[in-house]
Tab-separated table of C-alpha atoms in Angstrom:
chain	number	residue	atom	x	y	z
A	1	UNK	CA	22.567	-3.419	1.735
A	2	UNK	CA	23.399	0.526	0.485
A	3	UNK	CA	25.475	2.038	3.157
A	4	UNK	CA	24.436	5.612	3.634
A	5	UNK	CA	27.009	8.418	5.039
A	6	UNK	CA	26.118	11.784	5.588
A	7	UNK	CA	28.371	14.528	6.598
A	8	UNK	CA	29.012	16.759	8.487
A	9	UNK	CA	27.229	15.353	11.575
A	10	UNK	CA	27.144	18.416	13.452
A	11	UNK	CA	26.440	21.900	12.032
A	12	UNK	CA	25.957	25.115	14.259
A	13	UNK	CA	24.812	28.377	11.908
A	14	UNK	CA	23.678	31.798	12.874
A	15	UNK	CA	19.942	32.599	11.731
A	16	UNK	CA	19.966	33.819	8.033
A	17	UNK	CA	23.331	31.835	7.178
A	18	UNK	CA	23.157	29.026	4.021
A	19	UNK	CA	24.185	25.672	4.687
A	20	UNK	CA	24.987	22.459	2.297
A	21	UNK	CA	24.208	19.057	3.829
A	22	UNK	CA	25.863	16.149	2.086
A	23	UNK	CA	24.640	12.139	1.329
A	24	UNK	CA	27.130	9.798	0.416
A	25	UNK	CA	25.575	6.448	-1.228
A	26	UNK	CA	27.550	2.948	-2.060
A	27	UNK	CA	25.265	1.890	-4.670
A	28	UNK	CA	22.813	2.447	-7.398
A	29	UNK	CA	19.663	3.868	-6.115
A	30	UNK	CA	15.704	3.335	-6.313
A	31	UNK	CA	14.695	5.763	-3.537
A	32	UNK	CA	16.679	8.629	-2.245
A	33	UNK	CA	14.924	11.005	0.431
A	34	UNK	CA	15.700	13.434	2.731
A	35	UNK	CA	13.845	13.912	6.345
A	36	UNK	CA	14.003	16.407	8.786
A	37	UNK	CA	13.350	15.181	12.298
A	38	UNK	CA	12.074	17.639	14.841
A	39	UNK	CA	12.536	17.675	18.341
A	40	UNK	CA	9.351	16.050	19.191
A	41	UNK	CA	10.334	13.379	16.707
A	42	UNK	CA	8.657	13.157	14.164
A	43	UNK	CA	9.981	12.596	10.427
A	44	UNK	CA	8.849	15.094	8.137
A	45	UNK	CA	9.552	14.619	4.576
A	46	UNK	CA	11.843	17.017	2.735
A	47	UNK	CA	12.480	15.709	-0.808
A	48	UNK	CA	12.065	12.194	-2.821
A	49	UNK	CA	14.834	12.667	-5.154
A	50	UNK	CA	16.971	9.593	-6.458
A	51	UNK	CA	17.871	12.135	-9.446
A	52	UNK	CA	18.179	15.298	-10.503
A	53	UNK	CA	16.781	18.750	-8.693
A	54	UNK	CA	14.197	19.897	-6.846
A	55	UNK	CA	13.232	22.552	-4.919
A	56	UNK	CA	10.740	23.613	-2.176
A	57	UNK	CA	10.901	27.385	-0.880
A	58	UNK	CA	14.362	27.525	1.021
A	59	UNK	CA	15.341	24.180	0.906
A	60	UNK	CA	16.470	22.387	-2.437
A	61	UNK	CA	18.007	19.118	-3.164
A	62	UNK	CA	20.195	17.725	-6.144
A	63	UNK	CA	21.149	13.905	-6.290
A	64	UNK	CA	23.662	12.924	-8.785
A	65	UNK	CA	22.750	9.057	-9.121
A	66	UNK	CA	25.888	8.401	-11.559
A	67	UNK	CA	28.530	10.005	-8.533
A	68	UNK	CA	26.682	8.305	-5.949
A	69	UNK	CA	25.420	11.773	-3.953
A	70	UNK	CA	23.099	14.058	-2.745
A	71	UNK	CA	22.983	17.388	-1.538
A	72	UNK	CA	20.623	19.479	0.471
A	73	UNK	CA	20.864	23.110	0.427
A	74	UNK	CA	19.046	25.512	3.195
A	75	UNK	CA	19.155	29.245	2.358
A	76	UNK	CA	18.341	31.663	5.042
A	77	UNK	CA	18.281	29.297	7.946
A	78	UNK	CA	15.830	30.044	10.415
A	79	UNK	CA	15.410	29.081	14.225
A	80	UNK	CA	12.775	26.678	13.269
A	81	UNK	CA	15.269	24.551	10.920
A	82	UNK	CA	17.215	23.232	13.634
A	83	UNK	CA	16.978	19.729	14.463
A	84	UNK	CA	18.556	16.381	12.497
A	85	UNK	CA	18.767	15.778	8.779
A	86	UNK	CA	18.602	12.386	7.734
A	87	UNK	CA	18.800	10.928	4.359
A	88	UNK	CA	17.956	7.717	3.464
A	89	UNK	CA	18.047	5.679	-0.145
A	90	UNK	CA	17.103	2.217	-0.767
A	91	UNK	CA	18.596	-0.139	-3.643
A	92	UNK	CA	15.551	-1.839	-4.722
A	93	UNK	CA	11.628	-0.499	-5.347
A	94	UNK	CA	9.835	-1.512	-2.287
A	95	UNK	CA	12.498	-2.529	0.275
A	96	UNK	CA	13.256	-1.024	3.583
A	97	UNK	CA	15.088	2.535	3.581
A	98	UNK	CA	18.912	2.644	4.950
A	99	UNK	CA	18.783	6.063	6.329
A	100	UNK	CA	22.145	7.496	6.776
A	101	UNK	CA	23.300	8.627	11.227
A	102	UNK	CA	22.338	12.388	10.060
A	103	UNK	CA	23.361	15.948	10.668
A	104	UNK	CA	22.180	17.899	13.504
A	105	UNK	CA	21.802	21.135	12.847
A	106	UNK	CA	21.660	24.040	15.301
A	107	UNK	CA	20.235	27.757	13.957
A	108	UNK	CA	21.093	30.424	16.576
A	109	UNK	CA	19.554	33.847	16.878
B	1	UNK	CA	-5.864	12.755	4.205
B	2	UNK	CA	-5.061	11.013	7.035
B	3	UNK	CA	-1.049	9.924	7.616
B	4	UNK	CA	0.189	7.301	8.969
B	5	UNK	CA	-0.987	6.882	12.666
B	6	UNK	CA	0.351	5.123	15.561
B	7	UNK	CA	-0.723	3.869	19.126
B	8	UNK	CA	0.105	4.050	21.771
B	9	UNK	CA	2.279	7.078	21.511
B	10	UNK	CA	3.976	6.096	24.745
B	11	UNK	CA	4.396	2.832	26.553
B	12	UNK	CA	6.139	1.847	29.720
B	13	UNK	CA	6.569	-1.796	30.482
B	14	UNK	CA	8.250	-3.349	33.065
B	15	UNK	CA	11.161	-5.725	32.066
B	16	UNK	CA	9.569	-9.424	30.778
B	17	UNK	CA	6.108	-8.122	29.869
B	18	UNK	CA	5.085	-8.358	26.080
B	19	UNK	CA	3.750	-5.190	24.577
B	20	UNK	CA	1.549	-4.663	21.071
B	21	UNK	CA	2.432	-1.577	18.658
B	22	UNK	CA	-0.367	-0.673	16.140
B	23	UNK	CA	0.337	0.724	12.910
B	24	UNK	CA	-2.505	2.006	10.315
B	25	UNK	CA	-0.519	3.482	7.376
B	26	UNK	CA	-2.226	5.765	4.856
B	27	UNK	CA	-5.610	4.315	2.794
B	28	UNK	CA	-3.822	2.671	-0.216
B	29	UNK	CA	-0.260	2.261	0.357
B	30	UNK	CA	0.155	-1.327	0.033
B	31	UNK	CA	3.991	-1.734	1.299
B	32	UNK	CA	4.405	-1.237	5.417
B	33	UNK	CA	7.362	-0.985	7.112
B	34	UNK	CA	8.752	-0.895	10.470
B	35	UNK	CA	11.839	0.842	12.239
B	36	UNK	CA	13.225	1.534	15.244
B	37	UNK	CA	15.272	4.431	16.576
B	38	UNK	CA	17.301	4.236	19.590
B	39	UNK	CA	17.967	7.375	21.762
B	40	UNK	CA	20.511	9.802	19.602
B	41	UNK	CA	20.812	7.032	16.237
B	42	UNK	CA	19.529	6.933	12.759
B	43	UNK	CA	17.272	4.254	12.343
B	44	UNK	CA	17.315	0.624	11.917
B	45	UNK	CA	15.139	-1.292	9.883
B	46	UNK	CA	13.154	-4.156	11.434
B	47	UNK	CA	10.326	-5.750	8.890
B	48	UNK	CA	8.362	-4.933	5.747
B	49	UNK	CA	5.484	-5.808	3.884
B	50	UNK	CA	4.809	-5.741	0.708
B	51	UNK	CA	1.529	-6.054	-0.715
B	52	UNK	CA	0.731	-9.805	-0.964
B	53	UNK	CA	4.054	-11.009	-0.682
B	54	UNK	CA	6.201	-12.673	2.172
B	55	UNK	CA	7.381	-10.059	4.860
B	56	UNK	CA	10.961	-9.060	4.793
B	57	UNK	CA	11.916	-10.524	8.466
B	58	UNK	CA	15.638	-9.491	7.854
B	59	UNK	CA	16.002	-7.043	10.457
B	60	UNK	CA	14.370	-8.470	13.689
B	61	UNK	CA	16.851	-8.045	16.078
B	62	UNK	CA	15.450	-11.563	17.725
B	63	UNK	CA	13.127	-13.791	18.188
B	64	UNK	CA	11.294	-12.115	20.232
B	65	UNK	CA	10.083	-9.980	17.841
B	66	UNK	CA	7.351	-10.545	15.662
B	67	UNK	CA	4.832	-7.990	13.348
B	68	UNK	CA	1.596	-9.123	11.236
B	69	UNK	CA	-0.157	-7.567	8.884
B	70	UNK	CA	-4.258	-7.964	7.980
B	71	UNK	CA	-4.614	-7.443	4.036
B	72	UNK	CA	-3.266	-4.115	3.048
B	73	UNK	CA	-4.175	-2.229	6.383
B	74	UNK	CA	-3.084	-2.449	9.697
B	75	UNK	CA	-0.316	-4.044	11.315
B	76	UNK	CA	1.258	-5.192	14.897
B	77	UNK	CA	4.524	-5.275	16.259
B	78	UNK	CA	4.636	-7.651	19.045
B	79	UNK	CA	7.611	-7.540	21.222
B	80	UNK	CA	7.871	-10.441	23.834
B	81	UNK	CA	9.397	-10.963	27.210
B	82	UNK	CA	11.086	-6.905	26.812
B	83	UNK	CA	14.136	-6.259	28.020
B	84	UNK	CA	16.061	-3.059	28.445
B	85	UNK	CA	17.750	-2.719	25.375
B	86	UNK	CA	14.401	-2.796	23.164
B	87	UNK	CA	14.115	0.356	24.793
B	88	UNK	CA	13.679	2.893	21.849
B	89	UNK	CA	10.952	5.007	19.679
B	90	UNK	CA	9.563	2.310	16.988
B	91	UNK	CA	8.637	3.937	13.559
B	92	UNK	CA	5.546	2.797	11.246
B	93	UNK	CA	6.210	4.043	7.826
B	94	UNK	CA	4.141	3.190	4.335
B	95	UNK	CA	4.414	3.744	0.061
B	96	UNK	CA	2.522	3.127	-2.800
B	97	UNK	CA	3.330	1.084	-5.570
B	98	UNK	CA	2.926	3.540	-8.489
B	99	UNK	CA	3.761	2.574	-12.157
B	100	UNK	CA	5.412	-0.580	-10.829
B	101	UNK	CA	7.253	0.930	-8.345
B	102	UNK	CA	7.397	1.791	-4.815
B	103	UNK	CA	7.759	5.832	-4.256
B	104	UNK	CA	8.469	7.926	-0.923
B	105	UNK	CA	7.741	6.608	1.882
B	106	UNK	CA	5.884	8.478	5.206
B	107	UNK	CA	5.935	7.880	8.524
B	108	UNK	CA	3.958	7.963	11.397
B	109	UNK	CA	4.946	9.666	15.043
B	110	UNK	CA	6.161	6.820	16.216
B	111	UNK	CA	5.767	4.642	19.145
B	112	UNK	CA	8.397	5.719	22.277
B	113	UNK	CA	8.734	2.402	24.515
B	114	UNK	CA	10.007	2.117	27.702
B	115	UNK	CA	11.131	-1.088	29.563
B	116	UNK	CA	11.932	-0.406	32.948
């Protein structure tokens, strides 16, 4: 299946700071999405994006499906971001996700 | 509308017991899948289904796993004779099939297990 590799794994930033998260991808995409797991667990989604750009208040996300990559950008990080990024892509409509070991991101005050 | 919803939210077992995880994904999303995260890891694909079709069994760990599904609705992960290494939070996600394809899928909060 796609192998997923996400870098870096482990971010610390100071509150108000911007921050790039990057998603590596071995193969031609159907799904691409990014999560953001908080500490109780639970796997909010960020962005379905296997192309182009999109954007949601502070957080935006570009995939380039012909370099194999994504990118997710936080502006003005905030307390409340911290917690573990995942991204996750599947090769084929319908089959299971390959998520990526994420990057766990710490906001400070 | 609802999400995807799980139960229990917590289960301990002791070590040989067989334990049921219940998964009702959102009204109309007619692919299910299920994952499972181990303490401090990504997660790891175990089974889908997809609408009508055969399940995906490809990532069961063993055979003493097993998951149905009834119609388009809910579905049950059955894990026999646990041991401590199924230890881990298992994941219920769902999609749509929209213009022929499968879009984003959502998950529920998950299922943290326990074998003592």
């Amino acid at each position: 299946g796609i192998q997923v590799e996400q870098s870096p794994p482990d971010l610390i930033l100071q509150e108000g700071a911007n921050s790039t998260l990057r998603c590596n991808f071995s193969d031609s995409v159907n799904n691409l999405q990014w999560f953001h797991q908080n500490p109780w667990g639970q796997l909010i989604n960020l962005f379905y994006i296997p192309s182009g750009t999109k954007q949601n208040g502070r957080l935006s996300a570009t995939t380039v499906a012909t370099e194999r990559y994504s990118l997710l950008y936080i502006s003005s990080s905030q307390t409340t971001d911290s917690g573990v990024y995942f991204c996750a892509a599947d090769s084929n409509s319908g089959y299971a996700l390959n998520f990526g070991k994420g990057t766990s991101l710490l906001v400070t005050p | 509308g609802a999400g995807v919803s799980q139960s229990p939210s917590n289960k301990v077992t002791e070590k040989g017991k067989d334990v049921e995880l219940r998964c009702d994904p959102i009204s109309g999303h007619t692919a299910l899948y299920w994952y499972r995260q181990r303490l401090g890891q990504g997660l790891e694909f175990l089974i889908y289904f997809q609408g009508n079709s055969a399940p995906d069994k490809s990532g069961l760990p063993s055979d003493r796993f097993s998951a149905e599904r009834t119609g388009e609705s809910v579905s049950t992960l059955t894990i026999q004779r646990t041991q401590q290494e199924d230890s881990a939070v298992y994941l219920c996600a769902s999609s749509r099939r929209s213009g022929g394809v499968y879009n984003e899928q959502f998950f529920g909060p998950g299922t943290r297990l326990t074998v003592l």
